[in-house]
Coordinates of C-alpha atoms and ligand atoms in Angstrom, one line a residue:
M1 CA -21.7 33.1 114.3
P2 CA -22.9 30.0 112.5
G3 CA -20.9 29.4 109.3
L4 CA -21.5 28.2 105.8
I5 CA -22.6 24.5 105.4
V6 CA -22.8 22.3 102.4
M7 CA -25.4 19.6 102.6
K8 CA -25.5 16.8 100.0
F9 CA -28.6 14.5 99.6
G10 CA -28.2 11.2 97.8
G11 CA -30.7 9.6 95.5
T12 CA -32.7 7.7 98.1
S13 CA -33.0 10.8 100.2
V14 CA -34.8 12.7 97.4
A15 CA -36.6 9.7 95.7
D16 CA -40.2 10.9 96.0
A17 CA -42.1 14.1 96.8
E18 CA -42.3 13.3 100.5
R19 CA -38.5 12.9 100.7
I20 CA -37.8 16.0 98.7
K21 CA -40.0 17.9 101.1
R22 CA -38.2 16.3 104.0
A23 CA -34.8 17.3 102.6
A24 CA -36.2 20.8 102.0
G25 CA -37.2 20.8 105.7
R26 CA -33.8 19.9 106.9
I27 CA -32.1 22.5 104.7
V28 CA -34.4 25.2 106.0
E29 CA -33.7 24.1 109.6
K30 CA -30.0 24.8 109.0
R31 CA -30.8 28.1 107.4
E32 CA -33.0 29.1 110.4
A33 CA -30.2 28.2 112.7
G34 CA -28.3 31.0 111.0
H35 CA -26.1 29.1 108.6
Q36 CA -25.7 30.0 105.0
V37 CA -26.6 26.8 103.1
V38 CA -25.7 25.3 99.8
A39 CA -27.3 21.9 99.1
V40 CA -26.0 19.5 96.4
L41 CA -28.6 17.0 95.3
S42 CA -28.4 13.7 93.4
A43 CA -30.9 12.4 90.9
R44 CA -34.0 10.9 92.4
G45 CA -34.0 7.1 93.3
K46 CA -33.1 5.1 90.2
T47 CA -33.2 7.9 87.7
T48 CA -29.6 7.7 86.7
D49 CA -29.9 3.9 86.1
E50 CA -33.1 4.5 84.1
L51 CA -31.4 7.2 81.9
I52 CA -28.5 4.8 81.2
T53 CA -31.0 2.1 80.1
M54 CA -32.8 4.6 77.9
A55 CA -29.4 5.4 76.2
E56 CA -28.7 1.7 75.7
E57 CA -32.1 1.2 74.2
V58 CA -31.2 3.5 71.3
S59 CA -27.5 2.8 71.0
A60 CA -25.1 -0.1 71.6
A61 CA -22.2 2.4 72.3
P62 CA -23.8 5.7 73.3
D63 CA -21.8 8.8 72.3
P64 CA -20.1 10.0 75.6
R65 CA -20.9 13.7 75.0
E66 CA -24.6 12.9 74.5
M67 CA -24.6 10.5 77.4
D68 CA -23.5 13.3 79.7
M69 CA -26.2 15.6 78.3
L70 CA -28.7 12.9 79.2
L71 CA -27.3 11.9 82.6
S72 CA -27.0 15.5 83.9
T73 CA -30.8 16.0 83.7
G74 CA -31.5 13.7 86.7
E75 CA -29.9 16.0 89.3
R76 CA -31.4 19.1 87.7
I77 CA -34.9 17.7 88.3
S78 CA -34.1 17.1 92.0
C79 CA -32.7 20.6 92.5
A80 CA -35.6 22.4 90.8
L81 CA -38.2 20.4 92.8
C82 CA -36.4 21.0 96.0
A83 CA -36.1 24.7 95.3
M84 CA -39.9 24.8 94.8
A85 CA -40.4 23.0 98.1
I86 CA -38.1 25.4 100.0
N87 CA -39.8 28.4 98.5
D88 CA -43.1 27.0 99.9
L89 CA -41.5 26.9 103.3
G90 CA -41.1 30.7 103.1
H91 CA -37.4 30.8 102.2
R92 CA -35.7 32.0 99.0
A93 CA -34.0 29.2 97.0
I94 CA -32.4 29.1 93.6
S95 CA -31.2 26.0 91.8
L96 CA -28.1 25.9 89.6
T97 CA -26.8 23.4 87.1
G98 CA -23.2 22.3 87.7
S99 CA -22.2 24.6 84.8
Q100 CA -24.0 27.6 86.3
A101 CA -22.5 26.8 89.7
G102 CA -19.0 27.2 88.1
I103 CA -17.9 23.5 88.3
V104 CA -15.2 23.3 85.6
T105 CA -13.9 19.9 84.6
D106 CA -11.5 18.2 82.2
E107 CA -12.9 16.8 78.9
S108 CA -13.3 13.2 79.9
H109 CA -17.0 12.5 79.5
T110 CA -18.8 10.2 82.0
K111 CA -15.8 10.4 84.4
A112 CA -14.7 14.0 84.4
L113 CA -12.3 15.4 87.0
I114 CA -13.1 18.7 88.6
L115 CA -10.4 21.2 87.8
D116 CA -11.8 24.3 89.4
V117 CA -14.9 25.7 91.1
R118 CA -15.6 29.3 90.1
A119 CA -18.0 30.0 92.8
E120 CA -18.9 33.7 92.3
R121 CA -22.4 32.9 91.2
I122 CA -23.1 30.7 94.3
R123 CA -21.5 33.4 96.5
G124 CA -23.6 36.1 94.9
A125 CA -26.8 34.1 95.4
L126 CA -25.9 33.4 99.1
E127 CA -25.3 37.1 99.6
E128 CA -28.8 37.8 98.3
D129 CA -30.1 35.6 101.1
N130 CA -30.8 32.5 98.9
I131 CA -30.4 28.9 99.8
V132 CA -28.5 27.6 96.8
L133 CA -29.2 24.2 95.3
V134 CA -26.5 22.8 93.1
A135 CA -27.0 19.9 90.7
G136 CA -24.5 17.2 91.7
F137 CA -22.5 14.9 89.5
Q138 CA -21.9 17.4 86.7
G139 CA -19.8 20.2 85.4
V140 CA -18.8 21.9 82.2
S141 CA -15.5 21.1 80.4
R142 CA -12.9 23.8 80.4
D143 CA -12.0 23.7 76.7
A144 CA -15.0 22.4 74.7
R145 CA -17.5 23.8 77.2
N146 CA -19.5 20.6 77.1
V147 CA -21.7 19.2 79.9
T148 CA -19.7 16.5 81.7
T149 CA -20.5 14.1 84.5
L150 CA -18.2 12.9 87.3
G151 CA -18.7 9.1 87.4
R152 CA -21.2 7.1 89.4
G153 CA -21.6 8.5 92.9
G154 CA -20.1 11.8 91.7
S155 CA -22.5 14.1 93.6
D156 CA -20.4 13.4 96.7
T157 CA -17.4 15.0 94.9
S158 CA -19.5 17.9 93.7
A159 CA -20.4 18.6 97.3
V160 CA -16.9 18.4 98.6
A161 CA -15.6 20.6 95.8
V162 CA -18.2 23.3 96.4
A163 CA -17.4 23.1 100.2
A164 CA -13.7 23.6 99.4
A165 CA -14.4 26.5 97.1
L166 CA -16.6 28.3 99.6
G167 CA -14.5 27.4 102.7
A168 CA -17.5 25.7 104.3
E169 CA -17.2 24.6 107.9
V170 CA -18.4 21.1 107.1
C171 CA -19.7 19.1 104.1
E172 CA -22.5 16.9 105.3
I173 CA -23.3 13.9 103.2
Y174 CA -26.8 12.8 103.9
T175 CA -27.5 9.2 102.8
D176 CA -29.7 6.2 103.5
V177 CA -27.5 4.7 106.2
A178 CA -26.4 6.4 109.4
G179 CA -22.7 6.7 108.4
V180 CA -19.7 4.7 107.4
Y181 CA -19.8 1.2 108.8
S182 CA -17.4 -1.7 109.4
A183 CA -19.0 -3.4 106.3
D184 CA -22.0 -2.6 104.1
P185 CA -24.9 -2.9 106.5
R186 CA -27.0 -4.4 103.7
I187 CA -24.8 -7.4 103.8
V188 CA -23.8 -7.4 107.5
P189 CA -26.7 -6.1 109.5
N190 CA -24.7 -6.0 112.7
A191 CA -21.9 -3.9 111.2
R192 CA -20.5 -1.2 113.5
K193 CA -21.0 2.5 112.7
L194 CA -17.6 4.2 112.8
E195 CA -17.7 7.5 114.8
T196 CA -14.6 8.7 113.0
V197 CA -12.4 7.3 110.2
S198 CA -9.1 8.6 108.9
F199 CA -8.7 9.8 105.4
E200 CA -6.1 7.1 104.8
E201 CA -8.6 4.3 105.7
M202 CA -11.5 6.0 104.0
L203 CA -9.6 6.3 100.8
E204 CA -8.8 2.6 100.8
M205 CA -12.4 1.7 101.7
A206 CA -13.8 3.9 98.9
A207 CA -11.3 2.5 96.4
S208 CA -12.2 -1.1 97.3
G209 CA -15.9 -0.7 97.0
A210 CA -17.5 1.1 100.0
G211 CA -19.7 3.2 97.7
V212 CA -21.1 5.3 100.6
L213 CA -18.5 8.0 99.6
Q214 CA -17.2 8.3 96.1
L215 CA -13.4 7.8 96.1
R216 CA -12.7 11.1 94.4
S217 CA -14.7 13.0 97.1
V218 CA -12.4 11.6 99.8
E219 CA -9.3 12.5 97.8
Y220 CA -10.6 16.0 97.1
A221 CA -11.5 16.5 100.8
R222 CA -8.1 15.4 101.9
N223 CA -6.3 17.6 99.4
H224 CA -8.4 20.7 100.3
G225 CA -8.9 20.1 104.0
V226 CA -12.7 19.7 103.8
R227 CA -14.4 18.1 106.8
I228 CA -16.8 15.4 105.7
H229 CA -19.6 14.3 108.0
C230 CA -21.5 11.3 106.5
R231 CA -24.9 10.8 108.1
S232 CA -28.5 9.7 107.8
S233 CA -31.1 11.8 106.0
F234 CA -33.8 10.0 108.0
S235 CA -32.6 10.6 111.6
E236 CA -30.8 13.2 113.6
E237 CA -28.1 11.0 115.0
P238 CA -24.5 11.9 114.3
G239 CA -22.8 9.9 111.6
T240 CA -19.2 9.4 110.7
V241 CA -16.6 12.2 110.5
V242 CA -13.6 11.7 108.2
L243 CA -10.6 13.0 110.0
A244 CA -7.0 13.9 109.1
E245 CA -4.5 11.3 110.3
G246 CA -3.2 13.3 113.3
E247 CA -6.8 13.8 114.6
T248 CA -7.8 10.2 114.9
M249 CA -7.3 8.0 118.0
E250 CA -5.3 4.8 118.0
Q251 CA -6.4 2.6 115.2
P252 CA -7.8 -0.9 115.7
L253 CA -6.1 -3.7 113.8
I254 CA -8.9 -3.9 111.2
T255 CA -11.5 -1.1 110.6
A256 CA -13.7 -2.5 107.9
V257 CA -14.4 -5.2 105.3
T258 CA -15.3 -3.8 101.9
H259 CA -16.5 -5.5 98.8
S260 CA -17.4 -5.0 95.1
D261 CA -19.4 -7.3 93.0
R262 CA -18.9 -5.4 89.8
E263 CA -15.5 -6.5 88.6
A264 CA -14.4 -8.1 85.4
R265 CA -11.1 -9.9 84.7
V266 CA -9.2 -9.6 81.5
T267 CA -6.4 -12.2 80.7
L268 CA -3.9 -11.6 77.9
T269 CA -1.8 -14.6 76.9
G270 CA 1.2 -14.8 74.6
V271 CA 2.7 -11.5 75.9
P272 CA 6.3 -11.2 74.6
D273 CA 8.8 -11.5 77.5
A274 CA 10.5 -8.2 76.5
P275 CA 10.6 -4.7 77.8
G276 CA 7.7 -2.5 76.6
A277 CA 4.9 -5.0 76.4
A278 CA 3.1 -4.0 79.6
A279 CA 3.7 -0.3 78.8
R280 CA 1.9 -0.7 75.5
I281 CA -1.0 -2.6 77.0
F282 CA -1.6 -0.3 79.9
G283 CA -0.8 2.7 77.9
A284 CA -3.7 1.8 75.5
L285 CA -6.0 1.3 78.5
A286 CA -5.0 4.6 80.1
Q287 CA -5.6 6.4 76.8
A288 CA -9.1 5.0 76.8
N289 CA -9.6 6.2 80.4
V290 CA -10.1 2.7 81.8
N291 CA -9.5 2.3 85.5
V292 CA -7.3 -0.8 85.9
D293 CA -7.4 -2.2 89.4
M294 CA -5.4 -5.3 90.1
I295 CA -2.7 -6.5 87.8
V296 CA -1.0 -9.9 87.9
Q297 CA 1.8 -10.9 85.5
N298 CA 3.6 -14.2 85.7
E299 CA 7.0 -14.8 84.2
P300 CA 7.2 -17.5 81.5
A301 CA 8.4 -20.7 83.2
S302 CA 10.9 -21.6 80.5
G303 CA 13.4 -19.3 78.6
G304 CA 12.0 -17.7 75.5
G305 CA 8.5 -18.4 76.7
Q306 CA 5.6 -16.0 76.7
A307 CA 4.1 -14.3 79.7
E308 CA 0.5 -14.0 80.8
I309 CA -1.1 -10.8 82.2
S310 CA -4.4 -10.6 84.0
F311 CA -6.0 -7.5 85.4
T312 CA -9.4 -6.4 86.7
V313 CA -11.5 -3.4 85.6
P314 CA -14.9 -2.3 86.7
R315 CA -17.5 -4.3 84.8
E316 CA -18.9 -1.2 83.1
D317 CA -15.5 -0.5 81.7
L318 CA -15.0 -3.9 80.0
R319 CA -16.4 -3.0 76.7
V320 CA -14.2 0.0 76.3
A321 CA -11.2 -1.9 77.6
R322 CA -11.7 -4.7 75.0
A323 CA -12.0 -2.1 72.3
A324 CA -8.8 -0.4 73.3
L325 CA -6.9 -3.6 73.3
E326 CA -8.2 -5.1 70.0
P327 CA -5.7 -3.3 67.8
L328 CA -2.8 -4.8 69.9
V329 CA -3.7 -8.4 69.2
G330 CA -0.8 -10.2 67.5
E331 CA 1.6 -7.4 68.6
A332 CA 1.6 -6.8 72.3
F333 CA -0.2 -10.2 73.1
A334 CA -1.6 -13.2 71.3
E335 CA -5.1 -13.6 72.8
L336 CA -7.5 -11.8 75.0
S337 CA -10.2 -13.4 77.1
S338 CA -12.4 -11.9 79.7
Y339 CA -14.7 -13.0 82.5
E340 CA -17.4 -10.7 83.9
E341 CA -18.6 -12.4 87.0
M342 CA -15.9 -11.4 89.4
G343 CA -16.1 -9.7 92.7
K344 CA -13.6 -8.5 95.3
V345 CA -13.4 -8.6 99.1
S346 CA -11.0 -6.4 101.1
I347 CA -10.0 -5.7 104.6
V348 CA -8.8 -2.3 105.6
G349 CA -7.1 -1.2 108.8
A350 CA -4.3 1.2 109.7
G351 CA -3.3 -1.2 112.5
M352 CA -2.4 -4.0 110.2
R353 CA 0.7 -2.0 109.1
S354 CA 2.5 -3.1 112.3
H355 CA 0.9 -6.6 112.6
P356 CA 2.1 -9.5 110.6
G357 CA -0.2 -12.4 110.0
V358 CA -3.3 -10.6 108.9
A359 CA -3.0 -11.8 105.3
A360 CA -2.6 -15.4 106.5
K361 CA -5.8 -15.1 108.6
V362 CA -7.7 -13.7 105.6
F363 CA -6.6 -16.6 103.4
S364 CA -7.4 -19.2 106.0
V365 CA -10.9 -17.7 106.6
L366 CA -11.6 -17.8 102.9
A367 CA -10.2 -21.3 102.6
R368 CA -12.5 -22.5 105.5
E369 CA -15.4 -21.1 103.6
G370 CA -14.4 -22.9 100.4
V371 CA -13.9 -19.6 98.6
N372 CA -11.3 -19.7 95.8
I373 CA -9.0 -16.7 95.5
D374 CA -8.3 -15.6 92.0
M375 CA -6.0 -12.7 92.5
I376 CA -4.5 -10.9 95.5
S377 CA -3.2 -7.4 96.1
T378 CA -2.0 -5.6 99.2
S379 CA -1.2 -2.1 100.4
P380 CA 0.3 -1.3 103.8
I381 CA -3.3 -1.0 105.2
K382 CA -5.3 -3.2 102.9
I383 CA -5.6 -6.8 101.6
S384 CA -7.8 -7.4 98.6
C385 CA -8.8 -10.8 97.1
V386 CA -10.6 -11.2 93.8
I387 CA -13.1 -14.0 94.0
D388 CA -16.2 -15.2 92.2
R389 CA -19.0 -12.7 92.3
D390 CA -21.5 -15.1 93.8
R391 CA -19.3 -15.8 96.8
V392 CA -18.7 -12.1 97.8
E393 CA -21.5 -11.8 100.4
Q394 CA -20.4 -15.0 102.1
A395 CA -16.8 -13.9 102.2
V396 CA -17.7 -10.4 103.6
R397 CA -19.7 -12.0 106.5
A398 CA -17.1 -14.6 107.3
L399 CA -14.3 -12.0 107.4
H400 CA -16.3 -9.5 109.4
S401 CA -17.1 -12.1 112.0
A402 CA -13.5 -13.6 112.1
F403 CA -12.1 -10.2 112.8
E404 CA -14.8 -9.5 115.4
L405 CA -15.9 -6.2 113.9
S406 CA -19.6 -6.3 114.9
G407 CA -21.6 -3.6 116.6
E408 CA -25.4 -3.5 117.2
D409 CA -27.9 -4.3 114.5
T410 CA -28.3 -1.5 112.0
I411 CA -31.8 -0.3 111.2
L412 CA -32.1 0.3 107.4
V413 CA -34.7 2.5 105.8
E414 CA -37.0 0.7 103.4
D415 CA -35.2 0.8 100.1
T416 CA -37.8 0.7 97.3
F417 CA -36.2 3.7 95.7
R418 CA -32.6 2.8 96.2
A419 CA -30.3 3.2 93.2
S420 CA -27.9 0.4 92.4
P421 CA -24.6 0.6 94.2
T422 CA -22.5 3.4 92.8
S423 CA -19.0 2.3 93.3
Ligands
LIG1 P1 -26.5 7.9 98.0 O1 -27.5 7.7 97.0 O2 -27.0 8.6 99.3 O3 -25.3 8.6 97.5 P2 -25.2 5.4 98.0 O4 -26.0 4.2 97.5 O5 -24.2 6.0 97.0 O6 -26.1 6.5 98.6 O7 -24.3 5.0 99.3 C1 -25.0 4.5 100.4 C2 -24.9 3.0 100.4 O8 -23.5 2.6 100.5 C3 -25.6 2.3 101.6 O9 -27.0 2.1 101.3 C4 -24.8 1.0 101.7 O10 -25.5 -0.1 101.2 C5 -23.6 1.2 100.9 N1 -22.3 0.9 101.6 C6 -21.3 0.1 101.1 N2 -20.4 0.0 102.0 C7 -20.7 0.7 103.1 C8 -20.1 1.0 104.4 N3 -18.9 0.5 104.7 N4 -20.8 1.8 105.2 C9 -21.9 2.3 104.9 N5 -22.6 2.1 103.7 C10 -22.0 1.3 102.8
LIG2 N1 -26.9 10.2 90.2 C1 -25.5 9.8 90.1 C2 -25.4 8.3 90.3 O1 -26.4 7.6 90.5 C3 -24.6 10.6 91.0 C4 -24.8 10.4 92.5 O2 -25.9 9.9 92.9 O3 -23.9 10.7 93.2 O4 -24.3 7.8 90.2
LIG3 MG1 -23.6 7.8 96.5

């Protein structure tokens, strides 16, 4: 008997009335094939960006609780409209906010973590033969019972969490490209679609900028054994399935080139060369819930000298990071400077673990392109270089071609309604 399926539609896939009706049609098809269906929807097109702009127009530092009240409205609109469209197709549908759907989070506004999904209401609605629409990207905080949101791209995580709670047979992530590619197909049109990708590689890809799946959704899926199938909402072709390590076939050396053009670098000079300085600095940033990515510290060249620490944060976190560090000026470090126009390019591949020389090749490709490397970090299956933001696209193309990752040309849907990248 067909099982329960969770289908998630991203912003572009519900951007206008036509697309909402198309998503409704696909949901109904699954229902008519005998599945129980829960659909998680994102806000339409650029709605979330527009809501953020609205907040910034009235406040330089919008209150995080109110920000979440505002941002959560986008996905509610999509769900209510889609429920109407499904009803018109002769099926029963009910839309639920994240809170009504039982998505319980911690208290950290604008990047809340899901703690629990109390899915009784969804189950009850399914038993009454409804298609259930759940507003993505949001929940309710466990203690203060405030509306929270899950960070940009968070509807992916809503979908995976709902799929885990309901024991769904698959969580289908419908988006505006046909799956996970060897690079962002908007930058590399002949990037190759991956039929499968391991959790391990997908985690590194999502963490290094492949916004097609939010990092937390991949983590959640791995921890709860959810099968993710990322595919196009505009065609029937199969997309990319994220598999557990044991299920994947032998890995090629390099699987993908990923990038981010939303990095900021912070440099602290005059850091005392004594135990505890880094702990204070990064403790303050953790307290402020800032995601620090790459960290470089160099030892003072002469005895008694002072160290310098540089690190990167997502550009949208820079304001909060600076504010968290201000009180430590003159104590944990002497001066703070920051630069917003940074980007990052990474290569990811499980095969590189057993092959030396990959890093050297990355550096020589970037050198040949005249791209200066600002910072470097590695994991056993990833090499990342922080570079100038305006050289990112060139670096991605050069690396993709040097490691021979191409497939056939990708056909992209027109993207008038596309939201800005969500990683
Ligand atoms: P949605 O609104 O459906 O959640 P997103 O914009 O969050 O869509 O994610 C899809 C986008 O991710 C694609 O349009 C593509 O530009 C981008 N992307 C970045 N890296 C990759 C990759 N490696 N494979 C596929 N898409 C990628
Ligand atoms: N609407 C939210 C965003 O744009 C969440 C999502 O689309 O996943 O980030
Ligand atoms: Mg997304």
